[in-house]
PDB file of C-alpha atoms in Angstrom:
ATOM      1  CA  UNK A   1     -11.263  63.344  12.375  1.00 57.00           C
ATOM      2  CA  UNK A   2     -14.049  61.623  10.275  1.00 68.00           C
ATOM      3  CA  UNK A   3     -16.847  60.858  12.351  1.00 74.00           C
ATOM      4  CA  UNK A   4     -16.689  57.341   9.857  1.00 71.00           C
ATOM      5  CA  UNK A   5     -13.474  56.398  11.020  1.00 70.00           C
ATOM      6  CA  UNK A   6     -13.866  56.977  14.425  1.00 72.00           C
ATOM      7  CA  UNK A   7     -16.646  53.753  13.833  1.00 72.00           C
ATOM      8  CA  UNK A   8     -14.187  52.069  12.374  1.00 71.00           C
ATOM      9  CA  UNK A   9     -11.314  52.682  15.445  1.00 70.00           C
ATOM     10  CA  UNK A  10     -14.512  51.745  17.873  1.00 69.00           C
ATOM     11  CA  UNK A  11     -14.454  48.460  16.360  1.00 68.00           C
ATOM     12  CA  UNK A  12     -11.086  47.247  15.393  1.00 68.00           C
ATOM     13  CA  UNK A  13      -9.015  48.962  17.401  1.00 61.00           C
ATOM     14  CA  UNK A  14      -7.572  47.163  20.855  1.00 53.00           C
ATOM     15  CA  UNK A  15      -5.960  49.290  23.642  1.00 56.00           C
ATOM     16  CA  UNK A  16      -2.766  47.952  25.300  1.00 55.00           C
ATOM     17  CA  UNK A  17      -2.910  44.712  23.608  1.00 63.00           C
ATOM     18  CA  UNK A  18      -0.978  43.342  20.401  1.00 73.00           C
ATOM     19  CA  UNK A  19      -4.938  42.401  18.199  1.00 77.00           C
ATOM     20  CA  UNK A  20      -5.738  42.035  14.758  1.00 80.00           C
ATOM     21  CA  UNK A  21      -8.876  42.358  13.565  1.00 78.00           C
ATOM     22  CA  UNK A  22      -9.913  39.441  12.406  1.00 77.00           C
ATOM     23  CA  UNK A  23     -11.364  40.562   8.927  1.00 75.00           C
ATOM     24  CA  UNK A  24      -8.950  42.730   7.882  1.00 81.00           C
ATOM     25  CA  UNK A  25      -6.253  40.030   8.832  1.00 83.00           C
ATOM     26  CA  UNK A  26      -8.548  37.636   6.133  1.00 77.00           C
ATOM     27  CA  UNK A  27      -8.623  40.780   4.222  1.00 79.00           C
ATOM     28  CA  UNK A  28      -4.802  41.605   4.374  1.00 84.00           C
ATOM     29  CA  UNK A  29      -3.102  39.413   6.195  1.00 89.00           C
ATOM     30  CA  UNK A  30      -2.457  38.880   9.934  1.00 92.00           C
ATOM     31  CA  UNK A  31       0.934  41.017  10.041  1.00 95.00           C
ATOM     32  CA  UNK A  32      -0.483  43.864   7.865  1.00 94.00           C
ATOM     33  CA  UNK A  33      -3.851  44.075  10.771  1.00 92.00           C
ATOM     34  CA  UNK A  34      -1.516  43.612  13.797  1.00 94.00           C
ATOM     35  CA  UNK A  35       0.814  47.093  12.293  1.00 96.00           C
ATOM     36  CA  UNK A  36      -2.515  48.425  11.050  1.00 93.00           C
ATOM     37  CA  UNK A  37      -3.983  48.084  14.322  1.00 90.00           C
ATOM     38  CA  UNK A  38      -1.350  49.392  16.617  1.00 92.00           C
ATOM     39  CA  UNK A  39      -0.985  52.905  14.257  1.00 94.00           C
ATOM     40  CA  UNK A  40      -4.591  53.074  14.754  1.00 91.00           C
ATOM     41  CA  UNK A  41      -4.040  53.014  18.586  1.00 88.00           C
ATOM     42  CA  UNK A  42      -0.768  55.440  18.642  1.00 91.00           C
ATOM     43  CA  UNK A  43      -3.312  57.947  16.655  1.00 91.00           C
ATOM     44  CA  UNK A  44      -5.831  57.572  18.951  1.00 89.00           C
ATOM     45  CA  UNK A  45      -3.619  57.808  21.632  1.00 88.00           C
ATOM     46  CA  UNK A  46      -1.824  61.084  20.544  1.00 90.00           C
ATOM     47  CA  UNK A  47      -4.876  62.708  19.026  1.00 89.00           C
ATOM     48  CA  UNK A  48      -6.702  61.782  22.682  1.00 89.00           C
ATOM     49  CA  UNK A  49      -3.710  64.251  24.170  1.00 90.00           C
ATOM     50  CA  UNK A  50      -3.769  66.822  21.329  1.00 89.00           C
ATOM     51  CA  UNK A  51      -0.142  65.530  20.512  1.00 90.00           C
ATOM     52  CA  UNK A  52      -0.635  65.636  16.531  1.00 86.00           C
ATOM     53  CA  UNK A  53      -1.579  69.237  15.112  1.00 80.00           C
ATOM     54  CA  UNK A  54      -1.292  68.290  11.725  1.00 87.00           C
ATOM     55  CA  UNK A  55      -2.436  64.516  11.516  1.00 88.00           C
ATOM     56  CA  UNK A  56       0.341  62.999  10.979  1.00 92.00           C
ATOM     57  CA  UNK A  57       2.465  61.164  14.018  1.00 92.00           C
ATOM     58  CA  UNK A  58       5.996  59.047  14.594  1.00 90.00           C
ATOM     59  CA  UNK A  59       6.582  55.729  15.417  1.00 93.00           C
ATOM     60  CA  UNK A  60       9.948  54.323  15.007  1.00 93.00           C
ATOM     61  CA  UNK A  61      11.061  50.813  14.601  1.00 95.00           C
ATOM     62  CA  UNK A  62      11.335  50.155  18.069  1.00 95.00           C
ATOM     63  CA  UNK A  63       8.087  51.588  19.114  1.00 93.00           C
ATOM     64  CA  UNK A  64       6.480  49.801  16.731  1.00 95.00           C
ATOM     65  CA  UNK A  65       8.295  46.249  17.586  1.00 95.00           C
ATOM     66  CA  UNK A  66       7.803  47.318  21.164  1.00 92.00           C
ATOM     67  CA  UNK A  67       3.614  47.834  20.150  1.00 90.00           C
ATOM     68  CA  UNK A  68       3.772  44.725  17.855  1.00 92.00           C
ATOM     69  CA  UNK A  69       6.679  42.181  18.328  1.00 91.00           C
ATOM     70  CA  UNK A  70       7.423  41.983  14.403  1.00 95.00           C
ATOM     71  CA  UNK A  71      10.724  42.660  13.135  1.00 96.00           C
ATOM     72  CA  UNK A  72      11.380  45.644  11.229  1.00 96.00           C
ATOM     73  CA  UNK A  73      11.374  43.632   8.109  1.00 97.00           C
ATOM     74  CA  UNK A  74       7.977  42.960   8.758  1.00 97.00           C
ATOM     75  CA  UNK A  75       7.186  46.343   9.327  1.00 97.00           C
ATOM     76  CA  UNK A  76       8.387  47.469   6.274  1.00 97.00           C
ATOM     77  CA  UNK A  77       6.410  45.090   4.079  1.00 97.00           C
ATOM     78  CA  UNK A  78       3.388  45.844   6.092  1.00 96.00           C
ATOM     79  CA  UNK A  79       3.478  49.193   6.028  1.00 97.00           C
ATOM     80  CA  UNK A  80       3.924  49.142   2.007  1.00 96.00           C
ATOM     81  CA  UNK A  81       0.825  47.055   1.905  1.00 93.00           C
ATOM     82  CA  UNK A  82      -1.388  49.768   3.842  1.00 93.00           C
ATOM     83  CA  UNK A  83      -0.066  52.791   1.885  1.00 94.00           C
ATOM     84  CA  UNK A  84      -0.737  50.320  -1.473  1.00 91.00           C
ATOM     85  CA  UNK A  85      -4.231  49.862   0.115  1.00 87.00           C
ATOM     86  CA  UNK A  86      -4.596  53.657   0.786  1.00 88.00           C
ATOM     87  CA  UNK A  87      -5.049  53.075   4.244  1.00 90.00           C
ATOM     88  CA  UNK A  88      -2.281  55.080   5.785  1.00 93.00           C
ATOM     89  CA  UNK A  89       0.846  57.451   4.164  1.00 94.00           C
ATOM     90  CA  UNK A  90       4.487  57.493   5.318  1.00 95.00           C
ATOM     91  CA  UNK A  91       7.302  59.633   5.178  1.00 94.00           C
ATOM     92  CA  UNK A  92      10.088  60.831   7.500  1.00 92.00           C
ATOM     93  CA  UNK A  93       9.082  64.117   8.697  1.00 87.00           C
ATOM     94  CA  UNK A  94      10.890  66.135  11.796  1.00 82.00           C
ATOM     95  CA  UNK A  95      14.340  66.865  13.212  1.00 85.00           C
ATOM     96  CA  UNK A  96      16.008  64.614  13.604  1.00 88.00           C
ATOM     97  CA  UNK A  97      13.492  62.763  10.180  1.00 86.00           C
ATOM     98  CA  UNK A  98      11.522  60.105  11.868  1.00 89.00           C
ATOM     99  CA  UNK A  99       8.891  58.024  10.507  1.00 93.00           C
ATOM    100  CA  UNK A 100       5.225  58.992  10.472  1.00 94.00           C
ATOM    101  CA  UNK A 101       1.954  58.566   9.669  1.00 95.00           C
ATOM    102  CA  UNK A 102      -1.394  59.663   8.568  1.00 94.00           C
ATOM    103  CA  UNK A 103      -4.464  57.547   8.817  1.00 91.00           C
ATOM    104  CA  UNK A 104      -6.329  58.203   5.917  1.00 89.00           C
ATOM    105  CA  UNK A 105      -9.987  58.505   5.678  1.00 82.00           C
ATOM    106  CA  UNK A 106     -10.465  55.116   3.923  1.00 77.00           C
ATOM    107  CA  UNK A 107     -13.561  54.125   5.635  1.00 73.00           C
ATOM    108  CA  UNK A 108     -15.242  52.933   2.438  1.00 72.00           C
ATOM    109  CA  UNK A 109     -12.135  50.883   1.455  1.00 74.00           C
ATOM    110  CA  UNK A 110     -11.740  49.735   4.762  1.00 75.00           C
ATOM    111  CA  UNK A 111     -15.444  48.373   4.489  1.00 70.00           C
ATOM    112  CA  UNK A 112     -14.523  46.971   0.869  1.00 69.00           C
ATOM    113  CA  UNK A 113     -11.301  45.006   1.979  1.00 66.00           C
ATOM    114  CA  UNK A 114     -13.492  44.070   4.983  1.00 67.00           C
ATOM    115  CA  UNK A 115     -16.428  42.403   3.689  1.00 64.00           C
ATOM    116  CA  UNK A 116     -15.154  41.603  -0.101  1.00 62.00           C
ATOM    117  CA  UNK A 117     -11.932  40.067   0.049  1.00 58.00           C
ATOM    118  CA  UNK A 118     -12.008  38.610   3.641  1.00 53.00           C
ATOM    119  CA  UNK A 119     -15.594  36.723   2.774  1.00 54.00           C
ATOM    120  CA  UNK A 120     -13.358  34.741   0.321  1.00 51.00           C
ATOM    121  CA  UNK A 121     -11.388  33.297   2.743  1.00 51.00           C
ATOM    122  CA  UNK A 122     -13.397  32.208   5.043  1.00 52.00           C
ATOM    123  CA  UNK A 123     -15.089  29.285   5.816  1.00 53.00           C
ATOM    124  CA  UNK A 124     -18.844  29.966   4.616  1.00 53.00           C
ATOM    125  CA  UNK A 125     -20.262  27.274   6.923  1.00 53.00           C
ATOM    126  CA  UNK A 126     -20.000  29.182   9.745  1.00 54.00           C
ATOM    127  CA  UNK A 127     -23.327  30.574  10.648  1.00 51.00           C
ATOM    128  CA  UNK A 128     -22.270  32.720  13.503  1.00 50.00           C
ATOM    129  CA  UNK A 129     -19.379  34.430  11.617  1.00 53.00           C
ATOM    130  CA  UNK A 130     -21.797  34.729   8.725  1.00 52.00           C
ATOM    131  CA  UNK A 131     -24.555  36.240  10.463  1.00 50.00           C
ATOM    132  CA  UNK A 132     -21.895  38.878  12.553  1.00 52.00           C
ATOM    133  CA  UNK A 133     -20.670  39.941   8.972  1.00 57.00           C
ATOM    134  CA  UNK A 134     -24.035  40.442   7.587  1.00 57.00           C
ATOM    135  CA  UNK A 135     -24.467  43.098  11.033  1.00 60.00           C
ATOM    136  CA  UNK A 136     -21.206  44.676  10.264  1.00 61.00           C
ATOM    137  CA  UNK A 137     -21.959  45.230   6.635  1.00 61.00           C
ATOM    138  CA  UNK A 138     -25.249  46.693   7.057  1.00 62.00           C
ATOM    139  CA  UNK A 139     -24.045  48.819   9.724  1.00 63.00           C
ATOM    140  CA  UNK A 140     -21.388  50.322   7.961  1.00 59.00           C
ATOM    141  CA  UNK A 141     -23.202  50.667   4.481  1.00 56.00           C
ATOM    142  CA  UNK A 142     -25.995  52.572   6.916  1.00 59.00           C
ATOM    143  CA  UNK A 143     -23.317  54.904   7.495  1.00 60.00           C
ATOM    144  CA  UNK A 144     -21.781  55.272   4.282  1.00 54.00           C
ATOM    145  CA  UNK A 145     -25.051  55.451   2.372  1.00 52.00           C
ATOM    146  CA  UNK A 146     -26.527  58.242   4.902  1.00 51.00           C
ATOM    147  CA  UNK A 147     -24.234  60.763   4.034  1.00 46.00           C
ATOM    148  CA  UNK A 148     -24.430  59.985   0.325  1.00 39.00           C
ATOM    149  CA  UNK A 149     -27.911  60.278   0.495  1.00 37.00           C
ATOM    150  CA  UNK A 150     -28.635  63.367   1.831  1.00 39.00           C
ATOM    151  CA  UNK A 151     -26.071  65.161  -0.420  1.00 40.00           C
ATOM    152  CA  UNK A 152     -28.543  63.958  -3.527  1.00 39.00           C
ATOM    153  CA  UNK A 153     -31.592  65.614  -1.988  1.00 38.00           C
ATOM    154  CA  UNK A 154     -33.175  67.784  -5.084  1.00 34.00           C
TER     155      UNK A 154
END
């Protein structure tokens, strides 16, 4: 797994707890973070126990509600905003099919969605919140722009 997007699990993601990050729920909405969140945790959870060989894992409707408390409705129209986003993919895979997942390696639109679209909803007047998302930003455009960097050494 991308070193990048382990950052990004370190700060969004919640163990044992139904969380949504607050950005990305300005970003995306509250019910697309809280879905976005808990696949982030099942990953981490079955990549901690070497329980996903080929990066992709299941999580049915009822583990998810059981993670998340939204209907399956809601799971469905959350889910097609993440793989619209290019945050995660979907399929049935398996006998019997079930549905997984793969987290893509998104950081950068992660980052985008994060400290774009969110800042427009927010209220600006808040000095804390403003200051915590200048941090954020520069830490993760560090990150990205290290990388990127040394690759364009001559």
């Amino acid at each position: 797994m991308n070193e990048k997007l382990n950052t990004v699990f370190d700060i969004i993601n919640a163990t044992n707890t139904v969380s949504a990050n607050r950005y990305l729920s300005h970003a995306l909405g509250a019910e697309v973070a809280i879905i976005y969140n808990a696949l982030l945790a099942k990953y981490a959870y079955y990549n901690k126990h070497d329980m996903i060989p080929d990066d992709w894992f299941y999580s049915t409707i009822d583990d998810l509600w059981r993670s998340t408390a939204l209907s399956e409705k809601t799971q469905k129209r959350a889910i097609a905003i993440l793989v619209k986003e290019g945050l995660i993919e979907c399929k049935r895979k398996g006998m019997p099919a079930k549905r997984s997942f793969f987290i893509c390696n998104a950081y950068e639109k992660i980052v985008v969605a994060l400290f774009t679209r969110a800042w427009i909803e927010i209220d600006r007047n808040d000095k804390q919140y403003a200051i915590l998302s200048v941090a954020l930003f520069t830490r993760a455009w560090i990150e990205i722009s290290q990388p990127l960097c040394r690759q364009q050494r001559f």
